[in-house]
JSON list of C-alpha atoms in Angstrom, two decimals:
[
{"chain": "A", "resi": 20, "resn": "UNK", "atom": "CA", "xyz": [0.00, 0.00, 0.00]},
{"chain": "A", "resi": 21, "resn": "UNK", "atom": "CA", "xyz": [2.83, 2.36, 0.89]},
{"chain": "A", "resi": 22, "resn": "UNK", "atom": "CA", "xyz": [4.49, 1.69, -2.48]},
{"chain": "A", "resi": 23, "resn": "UNK", "atom": "CA", "xyz": [1.25, 2.45, -4.34]},
{"chain": "A", "resi": 24, "resn": "UNK", "atom": "CA", "xyz": [0.82, 5.72, -2.47]},
{"chain": "A", "resi": 25, "resn": "UNK", "atom": "CA", "xyz": [4.39, 6.80, -3.25]},
{"chain": "A", "resi": 26, "resn": "UNK", "atom": "CA", "xyz": [3.91, 5.96, -6.94]},
{"chain": "A", "resi": 27, "resn": "UNK", "atom": "CA", "xyz": [0.69, 7.98, -7.06]},
{"chain": "A", "resi": 28, "resn": "UNK", "atom": "CA", "xyz": [2.41, 10.90, -5.33]},
{"chain": "A", "resi": 29, "resn": "UNK", "atom": "CA", "xyz": [5.33, 10.79, -7.79]},
{"chain": "A", "resi": 30, "resn": "UNK", "atom": "CA", "xyz": [3.00, 10.63, -10.79]},
{"chain": "A", "resi": 31, "resn": "UNK", "atom": "CA", "xyz": [0.98, 13.57, -9.47]},
{"chain": "A", "resi": 32, "resn": "UNK", "atom": "CA", "xyz": [4.09, 15.71, -8.95]},
{"chain": "A", "resi": 33, "resn": "UNK", "atom": "CA", "xyz": [5.43, 14.83, -12.41]},
{"chain": "A", "resi": 34, "resn": "UNK", "atom": "CA", "xyz": [2.09, 15.73, -14.01]},
{"chain": "A", "resi": 35, "resn": "UNK", "atom": "CA", "xyz": [1.86, 19.10, -12.25]},
{"chain": "A", "resi": 36, "resn": "UNK", "atom": "CA", "xyz": [5.43, 20.13, -13.02]},
{"chain": "A", "resi": 37, "resn": "UNK", "atom": "CA", "xyz": [5.15, 18.82, -16.57]},
{"chain": "A", "resi": 38, "resn": "UNK", "atom": "CA", "xyz": [2.08, 21.00, -17.07]},
{"chain": "A", "resi": 39, "resn": "UNK", "atom": "CA", "xyz": [3.91, 24.04, -15.70]},
{"chain": "A", "resi": 40, "resn": "UNK", "atom": "CA", "xyz": [6.89, 23.46, -18.01]},
{"chain": "A", "resi": 41, "resn": "UNK", "atom": "CA", "xyz": [4.64, 23.02, -21.05]},
{"chain": "A", "resi": 42, "resn": "UNK", "atom": "CA", "xyz": [2.60, 26.11, -20.15]},
{"chain": "A", "resi": 43, "resn": "UNK", "atom": "CA", "xyz": [5.71, 28.27, -19.84]},
{"chain": "A", "resi": 44, "resn": "UNK", "atom": "CA", "xyz": [7.07, 27.21, -23.20]},
{"chain": "A", "resi": 45, "resn": "UNK", "atom": "CA", "xyz": [3.72, 27.78, -24.89]},
{"chain": "A", "resi": 46, "resn": "UNK", "atom": "CA", "xyz": [3.72, 31.34, -23.55]},
{"chain": "A", "resi": 47, "resn": "UNK", "atom": "CA", "xyz": [7.30, 31.79, -24.78]},
{"chain": "A", "resi": 48, "resn": "UNK", "atom": "CA", "xyz": [6.49, 30.47, -28.25]},
{"chain": "A", "resi": 49, "resn": "UNK", "atom": "CA", "xyz": [3.48, 32.76, -28.52]},
{"chain": "A", "resi": 50, "resn": "UNK", "atom": "CA", "xyz": [5.66, 35.73, -27.56]},
{"chain": "A", "resi": 51, "resn": "UNK", "atom": "CA", "xyz": [8.23, 34.83, -30.22]},
{"chain": "A", "resi": 52, "resn": "UNK", "atom": "CA", "xyz": [5.51, 34.64, -32.88]},
{"chain": "A", "resi": 53, "resn": "UNK", "atom": "CA", "xyz": [3.98, 38.06, -32.17]},
{"chain": "A", "resi": 54, "resn": "UNK", "atom": "CA", "xyz": [3.99, 40.36, -35.20]},
{"chain": "A", "resi": 55, "resn": "UNK", "atom": "CA", "xyz": [5.50, 43.81, -34.70]},
{"chain": "A", "resi": 56, "resn": "UNK", "atom": "CA", "xyz": [3.29, 46.55, -36.19]},
{"chain": "A", "resi": 57, "resn": "UNK", "atom": "CA", "xyz": [4.54, 48.34, -39.29]},
{"chain": "A", "resi": 58, "resn": "UNK", "atom": "CA", "xyz": [4.32, 51.75, -37.65]},
{"chain": "A", "resi": 59, "resn": "UNK", "atom": "CA", "xyz": [7.05, 50.91, -35.12]},
{"chain": "A", "resi": 60, "resn": "UNK", "atom": "CA", "xyz": [10.28, 52.76, -35.72]},
{"chain": "A", "resi": 61, "resn": "UNK", "atom": "CA", "xyz": [13.63, 51.00, -35.53]},
{"chain": "A", "resi": 62, "resn": "UNK", "atom": "CA", "xyz": [14.14, 51.91, -31.87]},
{"chain": "A", "resi": 63, "resn": "UNK", "atom": "CA", "xyz": [10.80, 50.36, -30.93]},
{"chain": "A", "resi": 64, "resn": "UNK", "atom": "CA", "xyz": [11.61, 47.19, -32.86]},
{"chain": "A", "resi": 65, "resn": "UNK", "atom": "CA", "xyz": [15.00, 46.80, -31.19]},
{"chain": "A", "resi": 66, "resn": "UNK", "atom": "CA", "xyz": [13.46, 47.41, -27.77]},
{"chain": "A", "resi": 67, "resn": "UNK", "atom": "CA", "xyz": [10.74, 44.84, -28.46]},
{"chain": "A", "resi": 68, "resn": "UNK", "atom": "CA", "xyz": [13.30, 42.25, -29.57]},
{"chain": "A", "resi": 69, "resn": "UNK", "atom": "CA", "xyz": [15.41, 42.82, -26.47]},
{"chain": "A", "resi": 70, "resn": "UNK", "atom": "CA", "xyz": [12.34, 42.48, -24.27]},
{"chain": "A", "resi": 71, "resn": "UNK", "atom": "CA", "xyz": [11.38, 39.20, -25.94]},
{"chain": "A", "resi": 72, "resn": "UNK", "atom": "CA", "xyz": [14.93, 37.88, -25.52]},
{"chain": "A", "resi": 73, "resn": "UNK", "atom": "CA", "xyz": [14.83, 38.75, -21.82]},
{"chain": "A", "resi": 74, "resn": "UNK", "atom": "CA", "xyz": [11.47, 37.02, -21.43]},
{"chain": "A", "resi": 75, "resn": "UNK", "atom": "CA", "xyz": [12.86, 33.97, -23.20]},
{"chain": "A", "resi": 76, "resn": "UNK", "atom": "CA", "xyz": [15.89, 33.87, -20.90]},
{"chain": "A", "resi": 77, "resn": "UNK", "atom": "CA", "xyz": [13.63, 34.25, -17.86]},
{"chain": "A", "resi": 78, "resn": "UNK", "atom": "CA", "xyz": [11.42, 31.40, -19.06]},
{"chain": "A", "resi": 79, "resn": "UNK", "atom": "CA", "xyz": [14.44, 29.16, -19.61]},
{"chain": "A", "resi": 80, "resn": "UNK", "atom": "CA", "xyz": [15.71, 29.96, -16.10]},
{"chain": "A", "resi": 81, "resn": "UNK", "atom": "CA", "xyz": [12.31, 29.11, -14.61]},
{"chain": "A", "resi": 82, "resn": "UNK", "atom": "CA", "xyz": [12.19, 25.94, -16.67]},
{"chain": "A", "resi": 83, "resn": "UNK", "atom": "CA", "xyz": [15.60, 24.86, -15.35]},
{"chain": "A", "resi": 84, "resn": "UNK", "atom": "CA", "xyz": [14.50, 25.62, -11.78]},
{"chain": "A", "resi": 85, "resn": "UNK", "atom": "CA", "xyz": [11.31, 23.58, -12.20]},
{"chain": "A", "resi": 86, "resn": "UNK", "atom": "CA", "xyz": [13.29, 20.71, -13.72]},
{"chain": "A", "resi": 87, "resn": "UNK", "atom": "CA", "xyz": [15.62, 20.67, -10.72]},
{"chain": "A", "resi": 88, "resn": "UNK", "atom": "CA", "xyz": [12.65, 20.78, -8.34]},
{"chain": "A", "resi": 89, "resn": "UNK", "atom": "CA", "xyz": [11.07, 17.87, -10.19]},
{"chain": "A", "resi": 90, "resn": "UNK", "atom": "CA", "xyz": [14.25, 15.84, -9.78]},
{"chain": "A", "resi": 91, "resn": "UNK", "atom": "CA", "xyz": [14.22, 16.50, -6.03]},
{"chain": "A", "resi": 92, "resn": "UNK", "atom": "CA", "xyz": [10.62, 15.29, -5.75]},
{"chain": "A", "resi": 93, "resn": "UNK", "atom": "CA", "xyz": [11.45, 12.20, -7.78]},
{"chain": "A", "resi": 94, "resn": "UNK", "atom": "CA", "xyz": [14.49, 11.39, -5.67]},
{"chain": "A", "resi": 95, "resn": "UNK", "atom": "CA", "xyz": [12.51, 11.87, -2.47]},
{"chain": "A", "resi": 96, "resn": "UNK", "atom": "CA", "xyz": [9.73, 9.61, -3.73]},
{"chain": "A", "resi": 97, "resn": "UNK", "atom": "CA", "xyz": [12.25, 7.02, -4.97]},
{"chain": "A", "resi": 98, "resn": "UNK", "atom": "CA", "xyz": [13.47, 6.44, -1.41]},
{"chain": "A", "resi": 99, "resn": "UNK", "atom": "CA", "xyz": [10.08, 4.94, -0.57]},
{"chain": "A", "resi": 100, "resn": "UNK", "atom": "CA", "xyz": [10.70, 1.61, -2.26]},
{"chain": "A", "resi": 101, "resn": "UNK", "atom": "CA", "xyz": [12.00, -0.41, -5.20]},
{"chain": "A", "resi": 102, "resn": "UNK", "atom": "CA", "xyz": [9.01, 0.32, -7.43]},
{"chain": "A", "resi": 103, "resn": "UNK", "atom": "CA", "xyz": [9.50, 4.08, -7.28]},
{"chain": "A", "resi": 104, "resn": "UNK", "atom": "CA", "xyz": [13.25, 3.66, -7.76]},
{"chain": "A", "resi": 105, "resn": "UNK", "atom": "CA", "xyz": [12.56, 1.76, -10.97]},
{"chain": "A", "resi": 106, "resn": "UNK", "atom": "CA", "xyz": [10.13, 4.47, -12.10]},
{"chain": "A", "resi": 107, "resn": "UNK", "atom": "CA", "xyz": [12.77, 7.13, -11.36]},
{"chain": "A", "resi": 108, "resn": "UNK", "atom": "CA", "xyz": [15.35, 5.22, -13.44]},
{"chain": "A", "resi": 109, "resn": "UNK", "atom": "CA", "xyz": [12.93, 5.00, -16.37]},
{"chain": "A", "resi": 110, "resn": "UNK", "atom": "CA", "xyz": [12.28, 8.75, -16.19]},
{"chain": "A", "resi": 111, "resn": "UNK", "atom": "CA", "xyz": [16.02, 9.44, -16.18]},
{"chain": "A", "resi": 112, "resn": "UNK", "atom": "CA", "xyz": [16.56, 7.22, -19.23]},
{"chain": "A", "resi": 113, "resn": "UNK", "atom": "CA", "xyz": [13.66, 8.93, -21.03]},
{"chain": "A", "resi": 114, "resn": "UNK", "atom": "CA", "xyz": [15.25, 12.33, -20.46]},
{"chain": "A", "resi": 115, "resn": "UNK", "atom": "CA", "xyz": [18.53, 11.09, -21.93]},
{"chain": "A", "resi": 116, "resn": "UNK", "atom": "CA", "xyz": [16.77, 9.78, -25.03]},
{"chain": "A", "resi": 117, "resn": "UNK", "atom": "CA", "xyz": [14.81, 13.01, -25.51]},
{"chain": "A", "resi": 118, "resn": "UNK", "atom": "CA", "xyz": [17.93, 15.11, -24.99]},
{"chain": "A", "resi": 119, "resn": "UNK", "atom": "CA", "xyz": [16.53, 16.88, -21.92]},
{"chain": "A", "resi": 120, "resn": "UNK", "atom": "CA", "xyz": [19.73, 16.42, -19.90]},
{"chain": "A", "resi": 121, "resn": "UNK", "atom": "CA", "xyz": [23.24, 17.81, -20.22]},
{"chain": "A", "resi": 122, "resn": "UNK", "atom": "CA", "xyz": [25.43, 14.79, -20.96]},
{"chain": "A", "resi": 123, "resn": "UNK", "atom": "CA", "xyz": [29.13, 14.01, -20.95]},
{"chain": "A", "resi": 124, "resn": "UNK", "atom": "CA", "xyz": [31.20, 11.14, -22.29]},
{"chain": "A", "resi": 125, "resn": "UNK", "atom": "CA", "xyz": [33.94, 10.11, -24.72]},
{"chain": "A", "resi": 126, "resn": "UNK", "atom": "CA", "xyz": [33.59, 11.01, -28.36]},
{"chain": "A", "resi": 127, "resn": "UNK", "atom": "CA", "xyz": [34.80, 13.31, -31.12]},
{"chain": "A", "resi": 128, "resn": "UNK", "atom": "CA", "xyz": [34.79, 17.00, -32.04]},
{"chain": "A", "resi": 129, "resn": "UNK", "atom": "CA", "xyz": [34.69, 18.11, -35.68]},
{"chain": "A", "resi": 130, "resn": "UNK", "atom": "CA", "xyz": [35.61, 21.65, -36.75]},
{"chain": "A", "resi": 131, "resn": "UNK", "atom": "CA", "xyz": [34.47, 22.90, -40.18]},
{"chain": "A", "resi": 132, "resn": "UNK", "atom": "CA", "xyz": [36.04, 26.22, -41.26]},
{"chain": "A", "resi": 133, "resn": "UNK", "atom": "CA", "xyz": [35.38, 27.91, -44.62]},
{"chain": "A", "resi": 134, "resn": "UNK", "atom": "CA", "xyz": [38.54, 28.03, -46.70]},
{"chain": "A", "resi": 135, "resn": "UNK", "atom": "CA", "xyz": [39.92, 31.53, -47.26]},
{"chain": "A", "resi": 136, "resn": "UNK", "atom": "CA", "xyz": [40.72, 30.72, -50.88]},
{"chain": "A", "resi": 137, "resn": "UNK", "atom": "CA", "xyz": [39.05, 28.21, -53.14]},
{"chain": "A", "resi": 138, "resn": "UNK", "atom": "CA", "xyz": [40.35, 27.19, -56.55]},
{"chain": "A", "resi": 139, "resn": "UNK", "atom": "CA", "xyz": [38.65, 29.08, -59.43]},
{"chain": "A", "resi": 140, "resn": "UNK", "atom": "CA", "xyz": [36.46, 30.95, -56.93]},
{"chain": "A", "resi": 141, "resn": "UNK", "atom": "CA", "xyz": [34.11, 27.99, -56.65]},
{"chain": "A", "resi": 142, "resn": "UNK", "atom": "CA", "xyz": [33.34, 28.57, -52.98]},
{"chain": "A", "resi": 143, "resn": "UNK", "atom": "CA", "xyz": [30.24, 26.75, -51.78]},
{"chain": "A", "resi": 144, "resn": "UNK", "atom": "CA", "xyz": [28.79, 27.18, -48.33]},
{"chain": "A", "resi": 145, "resn": "UNK", "atom": "CA", "xyz": [27.28, 24.45, -46.22]},
{"chain": "A", "resi": 146, "resn": "UNK", "atom": "CA", "xyz": [23.55, 23.88, -46.30]},
{"chain": "A", "resi": 147, "resn": "UNK", "atom": "CA", "xyz": [21.18, 21.70, -44.31]},
{"chain": "A", "resi": 148, "resn": "UNK", "atom": "CA", "xyz": [22.01, 18.86, -46.73]},
{"chain": "A", "resi": 149, "resn": "UNK", "atom": "CA", "xyz": [25.65, 18.53, -45.61]},
{"chain": "A", "resi": 150, "resn": "UNK", "atom": "CA", "xyz": [24.80, 18.84, -41.90]},
{"chain": "A", "resi": 151, "resn": "UNK", "atom": "CA", "xyz": [22.13, 16.15, -42.12]},
{"chain": "A", "resi": 152, "resn": "UNK", "atom": "CA", "xyz": [24.62, 13.98, -44.00]},
{"chain": "A", "resi": 153, "resn": "UNK", "atom": "CA", "xyz": [27.18, 14.31, -41.18]},
{"chain": "A", "resi": 154, "resn": "UNK", "atom": "CA", "xyz": [24.58, 13.58, -38.50]},
{"chain": "A", "resi": 155, "resn": "UNK", "atom": "CA", "xyz": [23.54, 10.46, -40.38]},
{"chain": "A", "resi": 156, "resn": "UNK", "atom": "CA", "xyz": [27.16, 9.27, -40.64]},
{"chain": "A", "resi": 157, "resn": "UNK", "atom": "CA", "xyz": [27.68, 9.80, -36.89]},
{"chain": "A", "resi": 158, "resn": "UNK", "atom": "CA", "xyz": [24.41, 8.10, -35.96]},
{"chain": "A", "resi": 159, "resn": "UNK", "atom": "CA", "xyz": [25.27, 5.16, -38.19]},
{"chain": "A", "resi": 160, "resn": "UNK", "atom": "CA", "xyz": [28.56, 4.86, -36.27]},
{"chain": "A", "resi": 161, "resn": "UNK", "atom": "CA", "xyz": [26.82, 4.73, -32.90]},
{"chain": "A", "resi": 162, "resn": "UNK", "atom": "CA", "xyz": [26.62, 8.34, -31.74]},
{"chain": "A", "resi": 163, "resn": "UNK", "atom": "CA", "xyz": [24.52, 8.61, -28.57]},
{"chain": "A", "resi": 164, "resn": "UNK", "atom": "CA", "xyz": [24.32, 12.42, -28.50]},
{"chain": "A", "resi": 165, "resn": "UNK", "atom": "CA", "xyz": [25.17, 15.09, -31.10]},
{"chain": "A", "resi": 166, "resn": "UNK", "atom": "CA", "xyz": [25.28, 18.88, -31.09]},
{"chain": "A", "resi": 167, "resn": "UNK", "atom": "CA", "xyz": [26.02, 21.51, -33.74]},
{"chain": "A", "resi": 168, "resn": "UNK", "atom": "CA", "xyz": [27.38, 24.78, -32.35]},
{"chain": "A", "resi": 169, "resn": "UNK", "atom": "CA", "xyz": [26.10, 23.61, -28.94]},
{"chain": "A", "resi": 170, "resn": "UNK", "atom": "CA", "xyz": [22.57, 23.10, -30.29]},
{"chain": "A", "resi": 171, "resn": "UNK", "atom": "CA", "xyz": [21.46, 19.63, -29.25]},
{"chain": "A", "resi": 172, "resn": "UNK", "atom": "CA", "xyz": [20.17, 17.35, -31.98]},
{"chain": "A", "resi": 173, "resn": "UNK", "atom": "CA", "xyz": [17.03, 15.77, -30.53]},
{"chain": "A", "resi": 174, "resn": "UNK", "atom": "CA", "xyz": [14.27, 13.54, -31.87]},
{"chain": "A", "resi": 175, "resn": "UNK", "atom": "CA", "xyz": [12.34, 16.63, -32.96]},
{"chain": "A", "resi": 176, "resn": "UNK", "atom": "CA", "xyz": [15.23, 18.71, -34.27]},
{"chain": "A", "resi": 177, "resn": "UNK", "atom": "CA", "xyz": [14.69, 20.27, -37.67]},
{"chain": "A", "resi": 178, "resn": "UNK", "atom": "CA", "xyz": [17.55, 21.57, -39.84]},
{"chain": "A", "resi": 179, "resn": "UNK", "atom": "CA", "xyz": [16.70, 23.93, -42.67]},
{"chain": "A", "resi": 180, "resn": "UNK", "atom": "CA", "xyz": [18.66, 26.44, -44.78]},
{"chain": "A", "resi": 181, "resn": "UNK", "atom": "CA", "xyz": [17.22, 29.87, -45.51]},
{"chain": "A", "resi": 182, "resn": "UNK", "atom": "CA", "xyz": [16.16, 30.60, -49.09]},
{"chain": "A", "resi": 183, "resn": "UNK", "atom": "CA", "xyz": [19.41, 32.45, -49.87]},
{"chain": "A", "resi": 184, "resn": "UNK", "atom": "CA", "xyz": [21.51, 30.22, -47.57]},
{"chain": "A", "resi": 185, "resn": "UNK", "atom": "CA", "xyz": [22.58, 33.18, -45.43]},
{"chain": "A", "resi": 186, "resn": "UNK", "atom": "CA", "xyz": [21.92, 31.06, -42.36]},
{"chain": "A", "resi": 187, "resn": "UNK", "atom": "CA", "xyz": [20.87, 27.57, -41.28]},
{"chain": "A", "resi": 188, "resn": "UNK", "atom": "CA", "xyz": [18.14, 26.98, -38.71]},
{"chain": "A", "resi": 189, "resn": "UNK", "atom": "CA", "xyz": [18.69, 24.33, -36.04]},
{"chain": "A", "resi": 190, "resn": "UNK", "atom": "CA", "xyz": [15.99, 24.05, -33.37]},
{"chain": "A", "resi": 191, "resn": "UNK", "atom": "CA", "xyz": [14.72, 27.43, -34.67]},
{"chain": "A", "resi": 192, "resn": "UNK", "atom": "CA", "xyz": [18.10, 29.03, -33.94]},
{"chain": "A", "resi": 193, "resn": "UNK", "atom": "CA", "xyz": [20.42, 30.43, -36.59]},
{"chain": "A", "resi": 194, "resn": "UNK", "atom": "CA", "xyz": [23.98, 29.40, -37.37]},
{"chain": "A", "resi": 195, "resn": "UNK", "atom": "CA", "xyz": [26.11, 30.88, -40.15]},
{"chain": "A", "resi": 196, "resn": "UNK", "atom": "CA", "xyz": [27.63, 28.66, -42.86]},
{"chain": "A", "resi": 197, "resn": "UNK", "atom": "CA", "xyz": [30.19, 31.45, -43.39]},
{"chain": "A", "resi": 198, "resn": "UNK", "atom": "CA", "xyz": [31.73, 30.92, -39.96]},
{"chain": "A", "resi": 199, "resn": "UNK", "atom": "CA", "xyz": [33.33, 27.94, -38.23]},
{"chain": "A", "resi": 200, "resn": "UNK", "atom": "CA", "xyz": [30.90, 25.19, -37.30]},
{"chain": "A", "resi": 201, "resn": "UNK", "atom": "CA", "xyz": [31.65, 22.83, -34.40]},
{"chain": "A", "resi": 202, "resn": "UNK", "atom": "CA", "xyz": [30.01, 19.41, -34.28]},
{"chain": "A", "resi": 203, "resn": "UNK", "atom": "CA", "xyz": [30.30, 17.25, -31.15]},
{"chain": "A", "resi": 204, "resn": "UNK", "atom": "CA", "xyz": [29.32, 13.63, -30.73]},
{"chain": "A", "resi": 205, "resn": "UNK", "atom": "CA", "xyz": [29.38, 11.23, -27.77]},
{"chain": "A", "resi": 206, "resn": "UNK", "atom": "CA", "xyz": [29.90, 7.53, -28.36]},
{"chain": "A", "resi": 207, "resn": "UNK", "atom": "CA", "xyz": [32.69, 5.06, -29.10]},
{"chain": "A", "resi": 208, "resn": "UNK", "atom": "CA", "xyz": [35.35, 7.57, -30.15]},
{"chain": "A", "resi": 209, "resn": "UNK", "atom": "CA", "xyz": [37.21, 5.05, -32.32]},
{"chain": "A", "resi": 210, "resn": "UNK", "atom": "CA", "xyz": [34.10, 4.26, -34.38]},
{"chain": "A", "resi": 211, "resn": "UNK", "atom": "CA", "xyz": [33.10, 7.91, -34.66]},
{"chain": "A", "resi": 212, "resn": "UNK", "atom": "CA", "xyz": [36.60, 8.95, -35.67]},
{"chain": "A", "resi": 213, "resn": "UNK", "atom": "CA", "xyz": [36.70, 6.21, -38.32]},
{"chain": "A", "resi": 214, "resn": "UNK", "atom": "CA", "xyz": [33.43, 7.48, -39.79]},
{"chain": "A", "resi": 215, "resn": "UNK", "atom": "CA", "xyz": [34.92, 10.95, -40.29]},
{"chain": "A", "resi": 216, "resn": "UNK", "atom": "CA", "xyz": [38.36, 9.88, -41.52]},
{"chain": "A", "resi": 217, "resn": "UNK", "atom": "CA", "xyz": [37.12, 7.26, -44.00]},
{"chain": "A", "resi": 218, "resn": "UNK", "atom": "CA", "xyz": [38.41, 8.15, -47.46]},
{"chain": "A", "resi": 219, "resn": "UNK", "atom": "CA", "xyz": [36.06, 10.66, -49.07]},
{"chain": "A", "resi": 220, "resn": "UNK", "atom": "CA", "xyz": [33.63, 10.75, -46.13]},
{"chain": "A", "resi": 221, "resn": "UNK", "atom": "CA", "xyz": [33.90, 14.52, -45.72]},
{"chain": "A", "resi": 222, "resn": "UNK", "atom": "CA", "xyz": [34.16, 15.41, -49.40]},
{"chain": "A", "resi": 223, "resn": "UNK", "atom": "CA", "xyz": [30.39, 15.49, -49.83]},
{"chain": "A", "resi": 224, "resn": "UNK", "atom": "CA", "xyz": [29.13, 18.47, -51.86]},
{"chain": "A", "resi": 225, "resn": "UNK", "atom": "CA", "xyz": [29.98, 21.83, -50.16]},
{"chain": "A", "resi": 226, "resn": "UNK", "atom": "CA", "xyz": [32.20, 20.12, -47.56]},
{"chain": "A", "resi": 227, "resn": "UNK", "atom": "CA", "xyz": [35.04, 20.32, -50.09]},
{"chain": "A", "resi": 228, "resn": "UNK", "atom": "CA", "xyz": [35.12, 24.10, -49.52]},
{"chain": "A", "resi": 229, "resn": "UNK", "atom": "CA", "xyz": [35.87, 23.70, -45.81]},
{"chain": "A", "resi": 230, "resn": "UNK", "atom": "CA", "xyz": [38.96, 22.88, -43.82]},
{"chain": "A", "resi": 231, "resn": "UNK", "atom": "CA", "xyz": [38.29, 19.96, -41.51]},
{"chain": "A", "resi": 232, "resn": "UNK", "atom": "CA", "xyz": [39.81, 19.27, -38.14]},
{"chain": "A", "resi": 233, "resn": "UNK", "atom": "CA", "xyz": [38.66, 16.35, -36.02]},
{"chain": "A", "resi": 234, "resn": "UNK", "atom": "CA", "xyz": [39.89, 14.91, -32.78]},
{"chain": "A", "resi": 235, "resn": "UNK", "atom": "CA", "xyz": [39.12, 12.16, -30.32]},
{"chain": "A", "resi": 236, "resn": "UNK", "atom": "CA", "xyz": [38.17, 13.48, -26.90]},
{"chain": "A", "resi": 237, "resn": "UNK", "atom": "CA", "xyz": [37.94, 11.60, -23.61]},
{"chain": "A", "resi": 238, "resn": "UNK", "atom": "CA", "xyz": [35.25, 13.93, -22.29]},
{"chain": "A", "resi": 239, "resn": "UNK", "atom": "CA", "xyz": [32.78, 15.73, -24.53]},
{"chain": "A", "resi": 240, "resn": "UNK", "atom": "CA", "xyz": [30.01, 17.81, -22.94]},
{"chain": "A", "resi": 241, "resn": "UNK", "atom": "CA", "xyz": [26.78, 18.25, -24.87]},
{"chain": "A", "resi": 242, "resn": "UNK", "atom": "CA", "xyz": [24.10, 20.59, -23.57]},
{"chain": "A", "resi": 243, "resn": "UNK", "atom": "CA", "xyz": [20.46, 19.63, -23.30]},
{"chain": "A", "resi": 244, "resn": "UNK", "atom": "CA", "xyz": [17.66, 20.46, -25.71]},
{"chain": "A", "resi": 245, "resn": "UNK", "atom": "CA", "xyz": [15.99, 23.49, -24.14]},
{"chain": "A", "resi": 246, "resn": "UNK", "atom": "CA", "xyz": [12.50, 23.09, -25.55]},
{"chain": "A", "resi": 247, "resn": "UNK", "atom": "CA", "xyz": [9.58, 20.94, -24.52]},
{"chain": "A", "resi": 248, "resn": "UNK", "atom": "CA", "xyz": [8.78, 18.19, -27.05]},
{"chain": "A", "resi": 249, "resn": "UNK", "atom": "CA", "xyz": [5.31, 18.53, -28.59]},
{"chain": "A", "resi": 250, "resn": "UNK", "atom": "CA", "xyz": [3.08, 15.51, -29.08]},
{"chain": "A", "resi": 251, "resn": "UNK", "atom": "CA", "xyz": [-0.34, 16.80, -30.16]},
{"chain": "A", "resi": 252, "resn": "UNK", "atom": "CA", "xyz": [-1.42, 14.22, -32.71]},
{"chain": "A", "resi": 253, "resn": "UNK", "atom": "CA", "xyz": [0.10, 10.82, -31.98]},
{"chain": "A", "resi": 254, "resn": "UNK", "atom": "CA", "xyz": [-1.46, 8.47, -29.41]},
{"chain": "A", "resi": 255, "resn": "UNK", "atom": "CA", "xyz": [-0.38, 5.09, -28.05]},
{"chain": "A", "resi": 256, "resn": "UNK", "atom": "CA", "xyz": [-2.00, 2.07, -29.73]},
{"chain": "A", "resi": 257, "resn": "UNK", "atom": "CA", "xyz": [-4.38, 0.34, -27.33]}
]
């Protein structure tokens, strides 16, 4: 009976905090999507953008605080018995899979830097195609976590180039193909390194216009995915 009560208490706490996290991110997303009126002058627009950035940072801080509080409740409930300990372990593993935890482990770091001079002025800049290609190569070689410019690649990550390729969107954040791009991966560093150094592996399309540097690392830190996953349409099969 005591175990059942502790499980119910843990589930209730998780549900409440999960709702709070989801609610905060919905508010944040709505703020980001607000349209600025045409009659704003440049000063008003800049002020509005700065205000939205501050609100976003505040929301992320509150989200991190709620996540830490949730962990404390889970750990407290897990001391009640083996059943709640098992539930706590499953929640921890789920967070790792979803990318909701900062993680560390052995792996590789790849640096892609645009060449200053390209033969016959045939400079090509990276697009979403080359980045997705690299992610696929790393995943095929057993990568357990990947980030691009410290933006975590999660199950719901989208990568898309702008129409003129002036930037690439990753998790709705911009990176520039005209600047150095750093890709990190955690996994068996020998396998990951072999995937990158295989003859011709990094000569795919625009990658030929970049200098590549890669190294094995005993400890790679990859930051968590800072957005709540959305599941509005799919349901479990009964």
